[in-house]
Amino acid sequence: MSDRHPSYRFALEHSTHEGRALGRAFVEPDFQPVREWAYFEAVRRGRLPLVTAQAGGAVEPIWSEEGPPLCKGIRILGSELSNGYFFELACERAAAYVATGELDPGESFHYRVLAHPAEPGDTLPPALLEFDAEPLAEAVELAARPLAELEAASTQVGEQDPLDAPVLVAESVLREARALAEQAGEVEAGGVLIGHLHRDAGGTEVIAEVVAQLPARHAEADGTSFAFTPETWAAADAALALRGADERILGWWHSHPNFCRTCPDGRRRACSFARPFFSREDGHLHRTCFPQAWQLALLVSDLPDDGWTPALFGWREGRIVERGYRTLPDAQKENR
Amino acid sequence: MASPAIATLDVLARDVTGQKKFRLKGIPTQASVGELVRSALARMGLASRDHAGQELEYRARLEREGRQLHGSERVGDALRRDDEIVLTPRIHAG
């Protein structure tokens, strides 16, 4: 999912916290999520229409005060991001320095981001078959709904980050997902979230409203994994068509059973599995199937202390984070 | 002597949420559906590998017939001009 024709190649330069140089290496950041985020920001401000197309736009370095090739961030579609976007890649690279003994395990490190103009050969190899692919950008209809009224009728869960678009989730969705997760017990469960995108009648903000969940049919599940199969997607499409309510797929959900059941109490408290978490597989699935900045992932976790607990994840500045949302009572949903 | 023209056709392709739609133009009819799918992934910005670098399995669902095409089917046999296919992965959450 790298750029086919990048304008710049980015590199990371690592050093220890004492300033000892570790090395410099080219990296291939996945910039598509940040493109999608920047595009959605423009949609939320009423500067661009919402269309069904992959967001484009060149990623440009923002040069540091020291000048090129050192960057202090990146710019895309008028939005700016700090070098924090490279943090995960920097950690992966640091792990390689640990593996070669150049960095001690647990030792802190610094990294700097560098950008170099791409060479003509810095493109991906051609695909198997030669044919043209023309993106089709179809307008996504955003019905006007007053955000203030929706907020008055709903309850905030978690903290609403100012960077996040408002999300409303029907209480029935949470209830059903929890029940299905509980029913599945020690095996993971999952499904698809469906609903509508609205435009605030009093402004430009885009609102996502999750009205229902479709349990995943033909999925393959065990205690640590849940697979959406081609038949799962076909069944979800068929269910959407049968409902005939002009809904769209807004995201997906899945459950995490209690991974800490057999762990001693003390270990549980420090364990990251004892909290809602997005695994690498979860992140990859979200990136692959739900890359638009408004797409969501609901996780229902059986936590050692709290039992089945929902948490909503979404895109923020091109990264997947746990986010706040509002719950809409079922009666309000039925009155739509 | 001019080389013989290769027969091609155009189809519409989309991802599972319908947010990425493409018109794929000039697909050789002699190609297999599997080759078409693998070639379409990169052009549509879809991942071809899982988080561990293993190749992801995709199927193409032909909307006209409501069936998953087999990778070995020939494009010219399975598809008609302007057919719509949906690229659907088998993909794992953890």
CSV table of N, CA and C in Angstrom, one decimal, chain A residues 99-247:
chain,number,residue,atom,x,y,z
A,99,ALA,N,18.1,-5.7,18.2
A,99,ALA,CA,18.4,-7.0,17.8
A,99,ALA,C,19.9,-7.2,17.4
A,100,THR,N,20.5,-6.1,17.0
A,100,THR,CA,21.9,-6.2,16.6
A,100,THR,C,22.8,-5.8,17.7
A,101,GLY,N,22.2,-5.5,18.9
A,101,GLY,CA,23.0,-5.1,20.1
A,101,GLY,C,23.5,-3.7,20.1
A,102,GLU,N,23.1,-2.9,19.2
A,102,GLU,CA,23.5,-1.5,19.1
A,102,GLU,C,22.7,-0.6,20.1
A,103,LEU,N,21.6,-1.1,20.5
A,103,LEU,CA,20.7,-0.4,21.5
A,103,LEU,C,20.3,-1.5,22.5
A,104,ASP,N,20.3,-1.1,23.8
A,104,ASP,CA,19.9,-2.0,24.8
A,104,ASP,C,18.4,-2.1,24.9
A,105,PRO,N,17.9,-3.3,25.2
A,105,PRO,CA,16.5,-3.5,25.4
A,105,PRO,C,16.0,-2.5,26.4
A,106,GLY,N,14.9,-1.7,26.1
A,106,GLY,CA,14.3,-0.8,27.1
A,106,GLY,C,15.0,0.6,27.1
A,107,GLU,N,16.2,0.7,26.4
A,107,GLU,CA,16.9,2.0,26.3
A,107,GLU,C,16.2,2.9,25.4
A,108,SER,N,16.0,4.2,25.9
A,108,SER,CA,15.3,5.2,25.1
A,108,SER,C,16.2,5.7,23.9
A,109,PHE,N,15.5,6.2,22.9
A,109,PHE,CA,16.3,6.6,21.7
A,109,PHE,C,15.6,7.9,21.2
A,110,HIS,N,16.4,8.6,20.3
A,110,HIS,CA,15.8,9.7,19.6
A,110,HIS,C,15.8,9.3,18.1
A,111,TYR,N,14.8,10.0,17.4
A,111,TYR,CA,14.9,9.8,15.9
A,111,TYR,C,14.6,11.1,15.2
A,112,ARG,N,15.2,11.3,14.1
A,112,ARG,CA,14.9,12.5,13.3
A,112,ARG,C,14.4,12.0,11.9
A,113,VAL,N,13.6,12.8,11.3
A,113,VAL,CA,13.0,12.4,10.0
A,113,VAL,C,13.6,13.2,8.9
A,114,LEU,N,14.0,12.5,7.9
A,114,LEU,CA,14.7,13.2,6.7
A,114,LEU,C,13.9,12.9,5.5
A,115,ALA,N,13.9,13.8,4.5
A,115,ALA,CA,13.2,13.6,3.3
A,115,ALA,C,14.1,14.0,2.1
A,116,HIS,N,14.1,13.1,1.1
A,116,HIS,CA,15.0,13.3,-0.1
A,116,HIS,C,14.1,13.2,-1.3
A,117,PRO,N,14.2,14.1,-2.3
A,117,PRO,CA,13.5,14.0,-3.5
A,117,PRO,C,13.6,12.6,-4.1
A,118,ALA,N,12.5,12.0,-4.5
A,118,ALA,CA,12.5,10.7,-5.1
A,118,ALA,C,13.2,10.6,-6.4
A,119,GLU,N,13.9,9.5,-6.6
A,119,GLU,CA,14.6,9.3,-7.9
A,119,GLU,C,13.5,8.7,-8.9
A,120,PRO,N,13.8,8.8,-10.2
A,120,PRO,CA,12.8,8.3,-11.2
A,120,PRO,C,12.5,6.8,-10.9
A,121,GLY,N,13.5,6.1,-10.4
A,121,GLY,CA,13.3,4.6,-10.3
A,121,GLY,C,12.6,4.2,-9.0
A,122,ASP,N,12.2,5.2,-8.2
A,122,ASP,CA,11.6,4.9,-6.9
A,122,ASP,C,10.1,4.7,-7.0
A,123,THR,N,9.8,3.8,-7.9
A,123,THR,CA,8.4,3.4,-8.0
A,123,THR,C,8.2,1.9,-7.9
A,124,LEU,N,7.0,1.5,-7.6
A,124,LEU,CA,6.8,0.1,-7.4
A,124,LEU,C,6.9,-0.7,-8.7
A,125,PRO,N,7.2,-1.9,-8.7
A,125,PRO,CA,7.3,-2.7,-9.9
A,125,PRO,C,5.9,-2.8,-10.5
A,126,PRO,N,5.8,-2.9,-11.9
A,126,PRO,CA,4.5,-3.0,-12.5
A,126,PRO,C,3.7,-4.2,-12.1
A,127,ALA,N,2.4,-4.1,-12.2
A,127,ALA,CA,1.6,-5.2,-11.7
A,127,ALA,C,1.6,-6.3,-12.8
A,128,LEU,N,1.0,-7.5,-12.4
A,128,LEU,CA,1.0,-8.7,-13.3
A,128,LEU,C,0.4,-8.4,-14.7
A,129,LEU,N,-0.7,-7.8,-14.7
A,129,LEU,CA,-1.4,-7.5,-16.0
A,129,LEU,C,-1.4,-6.0,-16.3
A,130,GLU,N,-1.2,-5.6,-17.5
A,130,GLU,CA,-1.3,-4.2,-17.9
A,130,GLU,C,-2.7,-3.8,-18.3
A,131,PHE,N,-3.3,-3.0,-17.5
A,131,PHE,CA,-4.6,-2.4,-17.9
A,131,PHE,C,-4.8,-1.1,-17.1
A,132,ASP,N,-5.7,-0.2,-17.5
A,132,ASP,CA,-5.9,1.0,-16.9
A,132,ASP,C,-6.9,0.9,-15.8
A,133,ALA,N,-6.8,1.7,-14.7
A,133,ALA,CA,-7.7,1.7,-13.6
A,133,ALA,C,-8.1,3.1,-13.4
A,134,GLU,N,-9.4,3.4,-13.7
A,134,GLU,CA,-9.9,4.8,-13.5
A,134,GLU,C,-10.8,4.9,-12.3
A,135,PRO,N,-10.4,5.7,-11.3
A,135,PRO,CA,-11.2,5.8,-10.1
A,135,PRO,C,-12.6,6.5,-10.4
A,136,LEU,N,-13.6,5.9,-9.8
A,136,LEU,CA,-14.9,6.5,-10.0
A,136,LEU,C,-15.3,7.2,-8.8
A,137,ALA,N,-15.4,8.5,-8.8
A,137,ALA,CA,-15.8,9.3,-7.6
A,137,ALA,C,-17.3,9.6,-7.7
A,138,GLU,N,-18.0,8.9,-6.8
A,138,GLU,CA,-19.5,9.1,-6.8
A,138,GLU,C,-19.8,9.9,-5.5
A,139,ALA,N,-20.6,10.9,-5.6
A,139,ALA,CA,-21.0,11.7,-4.4
A,139,ALA,C,-21.7,10.9,-3.4
A,140,VAL,N,-21.3,11.1,-2.1
A,140,VAL,CA,-22.0,10.4,-1.0
A,140,VAL,C,-23.0,11.4,-0.5
A,141,GLU,N,-24.3,11.0,-0.5
A,141,GLU,CA,-25.4,11.9,-0.1
A,141,GLU,C,-25.3,12.1,1.5
A,142,LEU,N,-25.2,13.3,1.9
A,142,LEU,CA,-25.2,13.6,3.4
A,142,LEU,C,-26.5,14.3,3.7
A,143,ALA,N,-27.4,13.5,4.4
A,143,ALA,CA,-28.7,14.2,4.8
A,143,ALA,C,-28.5,15.2,5.9
A,144,ALA,N,-29.1,16.3,5.9
A,144,ALA,CA,-29.0,17.3,7.0
A,144,ALA,C,-29.7,16.9,8.2
A,145,ARG,N,-28.9,16.9,9.3
A,145,ARG,CA,-29.5,16.6,10.7
A,145,ARG,C,-28.9,17.6,11.6
A,146,PRO,N,-29.7,18.1,12.5
A,146,PRO,CA,-29.1,19.1,13.5
A,146,PRO,C,-28.3,18.4,14.6
A,147,LEU,N,-27.0,18.7,14.6
A,147,LEU,CA,-26.1,18.1,15.5
A,147,LEU,C,-26.5,18.4,17.0
A,148,ALA,N,-26.9,19.7,17.2
A,148,ALA,CA,-27.3,20.1,18.6
A,148,ALA,C,-28.4,19.2,19.1
A,149,GLU,N,-29.4,18.9,18.2
A,149,GLU,CA,-30.5,18.1,18.7
A,149,GLU,C,-30.1,16.6,18.9
A,150,LEU,N,-29.2,16.1,18.1
A,150,LEU,CA,-28.7,14.8,18.3
A,150,LEU,C,-27.9,14.7,19.6
A,151,GLU,N,-27.1,15.7,19.8
A,151,GLU,CA,-26.3,15.7,21.1
A,151,GLU,C,-27.3,15.8,22.3
A,152,ALA,N,-28.3,16.5,22.2
A,152,ALA,CA,-29.2,16.7,23.3
A,152,ALA,C,-29.9,15.3,23.6
A,153,ALA,N,-30.1,14.5,22.6
A,153,ALA,CA,-30.9,13.3,22.7
A,153,ALA,C,-30.0,12.1,23.1
A,154,SER,N,-28.7,12.3,23.1
A,154,SER,CA,-27.7,11.2,23.3
A,154,SER,C,-26.8,11.4,24.5
A,155,THR,N,-26.1,10.4,24.8
A,155,THR,CA,-25.2,10.4,26.0
A,155,THR,C,-23.7,10.2,25.6
A,156,GLN,N,-22.9,11.1,26.0
A,156,GLN,CA,-21.4,11.0,25.7
A,156,GLN,C,-20.8,9.8,26.5
A,157,VAL,N,-20.0,9.0,25.8
A,157,VAL,CA,-19.3,7.9,26.4
A,157,VAL,C,-17.8,8.2,26.1
A,158,GLY,N,-17.0,8.3,27.1
A,158,GLY,CA,-15.6,8.6,26.9
A,158,GLY,C,-15.4,10.0,26.5
A,159,GLU,N,-14.1,10.4,26.2
A,159,GLU,CA,-13.8,11.8,26.0
A,159,GLU,C,-13.9,12.1,24.5
A,160,GLN,N,-14.6,13.2,24.1
A,160,GLN,CA,-14.7,13.6,22.7
A,160,GLN,C,-13.5,14.4,22.3
A,161,ASP,N,-12.6,13.9,21.5
A,161,ASP,CA,-11.4,14.7,21.1
A,161,ASP,C,-11.9,15.7,20.0
A,162,PRO,N,-11.4,16.9,20.1
A,162,PRO,CA,-11.8,17.9,19.1
A,162,PRO,C,-11.5,17.6,17.7
A,163,LEU,N,-10.5,16.7,17.5
A,163,LEU,CA,-10.1,16.3,16.2
A,163,LEU,C,-11.1,15.2,15.6
A,164,ASP,N,-11.9,14.6,16.4
A,164,ASP,CA,-12.8,13.6,15.9
A,164,ASP,C,-14.2,14.1,15.5
A,165,ALA,N,-14.7,13.6,14.4
A,165,ALA,CA,-16.0,13.9,14.0
A,165,ALA,C,-17.0,13.2,15.0
A,166,PRO,N,-18.2,13.8,15.2
A,166,PRO,CA,-19.1,13.1,16.1
A,166,PRO,C,-19.6,11.8,15.6
A,167,VAL,N,-19.7,10.8,16.5
A,167,VAL,CA,-20.3,9.5,16.2
A,167,VAL,C,-21.4,9.2,17.2
A,168,LEU,N,-22.5,8.7,16.6
A,168,LEU,CA,-23.6,8.3,17.5
A,168,LEU,C,-23.8,6.8,17.2
A,169,VAL,N,-24.0,6.1,18.3
A,169,VAL,CA,-24.1,4.6,18.2
A,169,VAL,C,-25.4,4.2,18.9
A,170,ALA,N,-26.3,3.6,18.2
A,170,ALA,CA,-27.6,3.1,18.9
A,170,ALA,C,-27.3,2.2,20.0
A,171,GLU,N,-28.0,2.3,21.1
A,171,GLU,CA,-27.7,1.5,22.3
A,171,GLU,C,-28.0,0.0,21.9
A,172,SER,N,-28.9,-0.2,21.0
A,172,SER,CA,-29.2,-1.6,20.6
A,172,SER,C,-28.0,-2.3,19.9
A,173,VAL,N,-27.1,-1.5,19.2
A,173,VAL,CA,-25.9,-2.0,18.6
A,173,VAL,C,-25.0,-2.5,19.7
A,174,LEU,N,-24.8,-1.7,20.8
A,174,LEU,CA,-23.9,-2.1,21.8
A,174,LEU,C,-24.5,-3.4,22.6
A,175,ARG,N,-25.8,-3.3,22.8
A,175,ARG,CA,-26.4,-4.4,23.5
A,175,ARG,C,-26.3,-5.7,22.7
A,176,GLU,N,-26.6,-5.7,21.4
A,176,GLU,CA,-26.5,-6.9,20.6
A,176,GLU,C,-25.1,-7.4,20.5
A,177,ALA,N,-24.1,-6.5,20.3
A,177,ALA,CA,-22.7,-6.9,20.1
A,177,ALA,C,-22.3,-7.6,21.4
A,178,ARG,N,-22.7,-7.0,22.5
A,178,ARG,CA,-22.3,-7.6,23.8
A,178,ARG,C,-22.9,-9.0,24.0
A,179,ALA,N,-24.2,-9.1,23.6
A,179,ALA,CA,-24.9,-10.4,23.8
A,179,ALA,C,-24.3,-11.4,22.9
A,180,LEU,N,-23.9,-11.1,21.7
A,180,LEU,CA,-23.3,-12.0,20.8
A,180,LEU,C,-21.9,-12.4,21.2
A,181,ALA,N,-21.2,-11.5,21.8
A,181,ALA,CA,-19.9,-11.8,22.3
A,181,ALA,C,-20.0,-12.7,23.5
A,182,GLU,N,-20.9,-12.4,24.3
A,182,GLU,CA,-21.1,-13.3,25.5
A,182,GLU,C,-21.5,-14.7,25.1
A,183,GLN,N,-22.4,-14.7,24.1
A,183,GLN,CA,-22.9,-16.0,23.6
A,183,GLN,C,-21.7,-16.8,23.1
A,184,ALA,N,-20.8,-16.1,22.4
A,184,ALA,CA,-19.6,-16.8,21.8
A,184,ALA,C,-18.7,-17.3,22.8
A,185,GLY,N,-18.7,-16.7,24.0
A,185,GLY,CA,-17.9,-17.2,25.1
A,185,GLY,C,-16.4,-17.0,24.9
A,186,GLU,N,-15.7,-18.1,24.8
A,186,GLU,CA,-14.2,-18.0,24.7
A,186,GLU,C,-13.8,-17.9,23.3
A,187,VAL,N,-14.7,-17.9,22.4
A,187,VAL,CA,-14.4,-17.7,20.9
A,187,VAL,C,-14.8,-16.3,20.5
A,188,GLU,N,-14.0,-15.7,19.6
A,188,GLU,CA,-14.3,-14.3,19.2
A,188,GLU,C,-15.6,-14.3,18.3
A,189,ALA,N,-16.3,-13.1,18.4
A,189,ALA,CA,-17.4,-12.9,17.6
A,189,ALA,C,-17.2,-11.6,16.8
A,190,GLY,N,-18.0,-11.3,15.8
A,190,GLY,CA,-17.8,-10.1,15.0
A,190,GLY,C,-19.0,-9.8,14.1
A,191,GLY,N,-18.9,-8.7,13.4
A,191,GLY,CA,-19.9,-8.3,12.5
A,191,GLY,C,-19.6,-7.0,11.8
A,192,VAL,N,-20.6,-6.4,11.2
A,192,VAL,CA,-20.4,-5.2,10.4
A,192,VAL,C,-21.3,-4.1,11.0
A,193,LEU,N,-20.8,-2.9,11.1
A,193,LEU,CA,-21.6,-1.8,11.6
A,193,LEU,C,-22.2,-1.0,10.4
A,194,ILE,N,-23.5,-0.7,10.4
A,194,ILE,CA,-24.1,0.0,9.3
A,194,ILE,C,-24.9,1.2,9.8
A,195,GLY,N,-25.1,2.1,9.0
A,195,GLY,CA,-25.8,3.4,9.4
A,195,GLY,C,-25.7,4.4,8.3
A,196,HIS,N,-25.7,5.7,8.8
A,196,HIS,CA,-25.7,6.8,7.9
A,196,HIS,C,-24.6,7.8,8.2
A,197,LEU,N,-24.3,8.6,7.2
A,197,LEU,CA,-23.5,9.8,7.4
A,197,LEU,C,-24.4,11.0,7.2
A,198,HIS,N,-24.3,12.0,8.1
A,198,HIS,CA,-25.2,13.2,8.0
A,198,HIS,C,-24.3,14.4,7.9
A,199,ARG,N,-24.8,15.5,7.5
A,199,ARG,CA,-24.2,16.8,7.6
A,199,ARG,C,-25.0,17.6,8.6
A,200,ASP,N,-24.3,18.2,9.6
A,200,ASP,CA,-24.9,19.1,10.5
A,200,ASP,C,-25.7,20.2,9.8
A,201,ALA,N,-27.0,20.2,10.1
A,201,ALA,CA,-27.9,21.2,9.5
A,201,ALA,C,-27.5,22.6,9.8
A,202,GLY,N,-26.8,22.8,10.9
A,202,GLY,CA,-26.4,24.2,11.3
A,202,GLY,C,-24.9,24.5,11.0
A,203,GLY,N,-24.3,23.7,10.2
A,203,GLY,CA,-22.8,23.9,9.9
A,203,GLY,C,-22.3,23.0,8.9
A,204,THR,N,-21.1,22.6,9.0
A,204,THR,CA,-20.5,21.7,8.0
A,204,THR,C,-20.0,20.4,8.5
A,205,GLU,N,-20.1,20.2,9.8
A,205,GLU,CA,-19.6,19.0,10.4
A,205,GLU,C,-20.3,17.7,9.9
A,206,VAL,N,-19.6,16.6,9.7
A,206,VAL,CA,-20.1,15.4,9.3
A,206,VAL,C,-20.3,14.5,10.5
A,207,ILE,N,-21.5,13.8,10.6
A,207,ILE,CA,-21.8,13.0,11.7
A,207,ILE,C,-22.1,11.6,11.3
A,208,ALA,N,-21.5,10.6,12.0
A,208,ALA,CA,-21.7,9.2,11.6
A,208,ALA,C,-22.7,8.7,12.7
A,209,GLU,N,-23.7,8.0,12.1
A,209,GLU,CA,-24.7,7.4,13.0
A,209,GLU,C,-24.8,5.9,12.8
A,210,VAL,N,-24.4,5.1,13.7
A,210,VAL,CA,-24.4,3.6,13.6
A,210,VAL,C,-25.8,3.2,14.1
A,211,VAL,N,-26.6,2.7,13.2
A,211,VAL,CA,-28.0,2.3,13.6
A,211,VAL,C,-28.2,0.8,13.8
A,212,ALA,N,-27.3,0.0,13.3
A,212,ALA,CA,-27.4,-1.5,13.5
A,212,ALA,C,-26.1,-2.2,13.3
A,213,GLN,N,-26.1,-3.4,13.7
A,213,GLN,CA,-24.9,-4.3,13.4
A,213,GLN,C,-25.5,-5.5,12.7
A,214,LEU,N,-24.7,-6.0,11.8
A,214,LEU,CA,-25.0,-7.3,11.1
A,214,LEU,C,-24.0,-8.3,11.6
A,215,PRO,N,-24.5,-9.4,12.3
A,215,PRO,CA,-23.5,-10.4,12.7
A,215,PRO,C,-22.9,-11.0,11.5
A,216,ALA,N,-21.6,-11.3,11.7
A,216,ALA,CA,-20.8,-11.9,10.5
A,216,ALA,C,-21.3,-13.3,10.3
A,217,ARG,N,-21.8,-13.6,9.1
A,217,ARG,CA,-22.1,-14.9,8.7
A,217,ARG,C,-20.9,-15.6,8.0
A,218,HIS,N,-20.8,-16.9,8.1
A,218,HIS,CA,-19.7,-17.6,7.4
A,218,HIS,C,-18.3,-17.2,7.8
A,219,ALA,N,-18.2,-16.6,9.1
A,219,ALA,CA,-16.9,-16.2,9.6
A,219,ALA,C,-16.2,-17.4,10.2
A,220,GLU,N,-14.9,-17.3,10.5
A,220,GLU,CA,-14.2,-18.4,11.1
A,220,GLU,C,-13.6,-17.9,12.4
A,221,ALA,N,-13.9,-18.5,13.5
A,221,ALA,CA,-13.5,-17.9,14.8
A,221,ALA,C,-12.9,-18.9,15.7
A,222,ASP,N,-11.9,-18.4,16.5
A,222,ASP,CA,-11.4,-19.3,17.6
A,222,ASP,C,-11.1,-18.3,18.7
A,223,GLY,N,-10.4,-18.7,19.7
A,223,GLY,CA,-10.2,-17.9,20.9
A,223,GLY,C,-9.4,-16.7,20.7
A,224,THR,N,-8.6,-16.6,19.7
A,224,THR,CA,-7.7,-15.5,19.5
A,224,THR,C,-7.8,-14.9,18.1
A,225,SER,N,-8.8,-15.3,17.3
A,225,SER,CA,-8.8,-14.8,15.9
A,225,SER,C,-10.3,-14.9,15.4
A,226,PHE,N,-10.5,-14.0,14.5
A,226,PHE,CA,-11.8,-13.9,13.9
A,226,PHE,C,-11.6,-13.6,12.4
A,227,ALA,N,-12.1,-14.4,11.5
A,227,ALA,CA,-11.8,-14.2,10.1
A,227,ALA,C,-13.1,-13.8,9.3
A,228,PHE,N,-13.1,-12.7,8.7
A,228,PHE,CA,-14.1,-12.3,7.7
A,228,PHE,C,-13.8,-13.0,6.4
A,229,THR,N,-14.7,-13.7,5.9
A,229,THR,CA,-14.4,-14.5,4.6
A,229,THR,C,-15.1,-13.8,3.5
A,230,PRO,N,-14.8,-14.1,2.2
A,230,PRO,CA,-15.5,-13.5,1.1
A,230,PRO,C,-17.0,-13.7,1.2
A,231,GLU,N,-17.4,-14.9,1.8
A,231,GLU,CA,-18.9,-15.1,2.0
A,231,GLU,C,-19.5,-14.2,3.1
A,232,THR,N,-18.6,-13.8,4.1
A,232,THR,CA,-19.1,-12.9,5.1
A,232,THR,C,-19.5,-11.5,4.4
A,233,TRP,N,-18.6,-11.1,3.5
A,233,TRP,CA,-18.9,-9.8,2.9
A,233,TRP,C,-20.1,-9.9,2.0
A,234,ALA,N,-20.3,-11.0,1.3
A,234,ALA,CA,-21.4,-11.2,0.4
A,234,ALA,C,-22.7,-11.2,1.3
A,235,ALA,N,-22.7,-11.9,2.4
A,235,ALA,CA,-23.9,-11.9,3.3
A,235,ALA,C,-24.2,-10.5,3.8
A,236,ALA,N,-23.2,-9.7,4.1
A,236,ALA,CA,-23.4,-8.4,4.7
A,236,ALA,C,-24.1,-7.5,3.6
A,237,ASP,N,-23.6,-7.6,2.4
A,237,ASP,CA,-24.1,-6.8,1.2
A,237,ASP,C,-25.6,-7.2,1.0
A,238,ALA,N,-25.8,-8.5,1.1
A,238,ALA,CA,-27.2,-9.0,0.8
A,238,ALA,C,-28.2,-8.5,1.9
A,239,ALA,N,-27.7,-8.5,3.2
A,239,ALA,CA,-28.5,-8.0,4.3
A,239,ALA,C,-28.8,-6.5,4.1
A,240,LEU,N,-27.8,-5.8,3.7
A,240,LEU,CA,-28.0,-4.3,3.5
A,240,LEU,C,-29.0,-4.1,2.4
A,241,ALA,N,-28.9,-4.9,1.4
A,241,ALA,CA,-29.9,-4.7,0.3
A,241,ALA,C,-31.3,-5.0,0.7
A,242,LEU,N,-31.4,-6.1,1.5
A,242,LEU,CA,-32.7,-6.5,2.0
A,242,LEU,C,-33.3,-5.5,2.9
A,243,ARG,N,-32.5,-4.8,3.7
A,243,ARG,CA,-33.1,-3.8,4.6
A,243,ARG,C,-33.6,-2.6,3.8
A,244,GLY,N,-33.0,-2.3,2.7
A,244,GLY,CA,-33.5,-1.3,1.8
A,244,GLY,C,-33.6,0.1,2.5
A,245,ALA,N,-32.8,0.4,3.4
A,245,ALA,CA,-32.9,1.6,4.2
A,245,ALA,C,-31.8,2.6,3.8
A,246,ASP,N,-31.2,2.4,2.6
A,246,ASP,CA,-30.1,3.3,2.2
A,246,ASP,C,-29.0,3.5,3.2
A,247,GLU,N,-28.7,2.4,3.8
A,247,GLU,CA,-27.6,2.5,4.8
A,247,GLU,C,-26.3,2.1,4.1
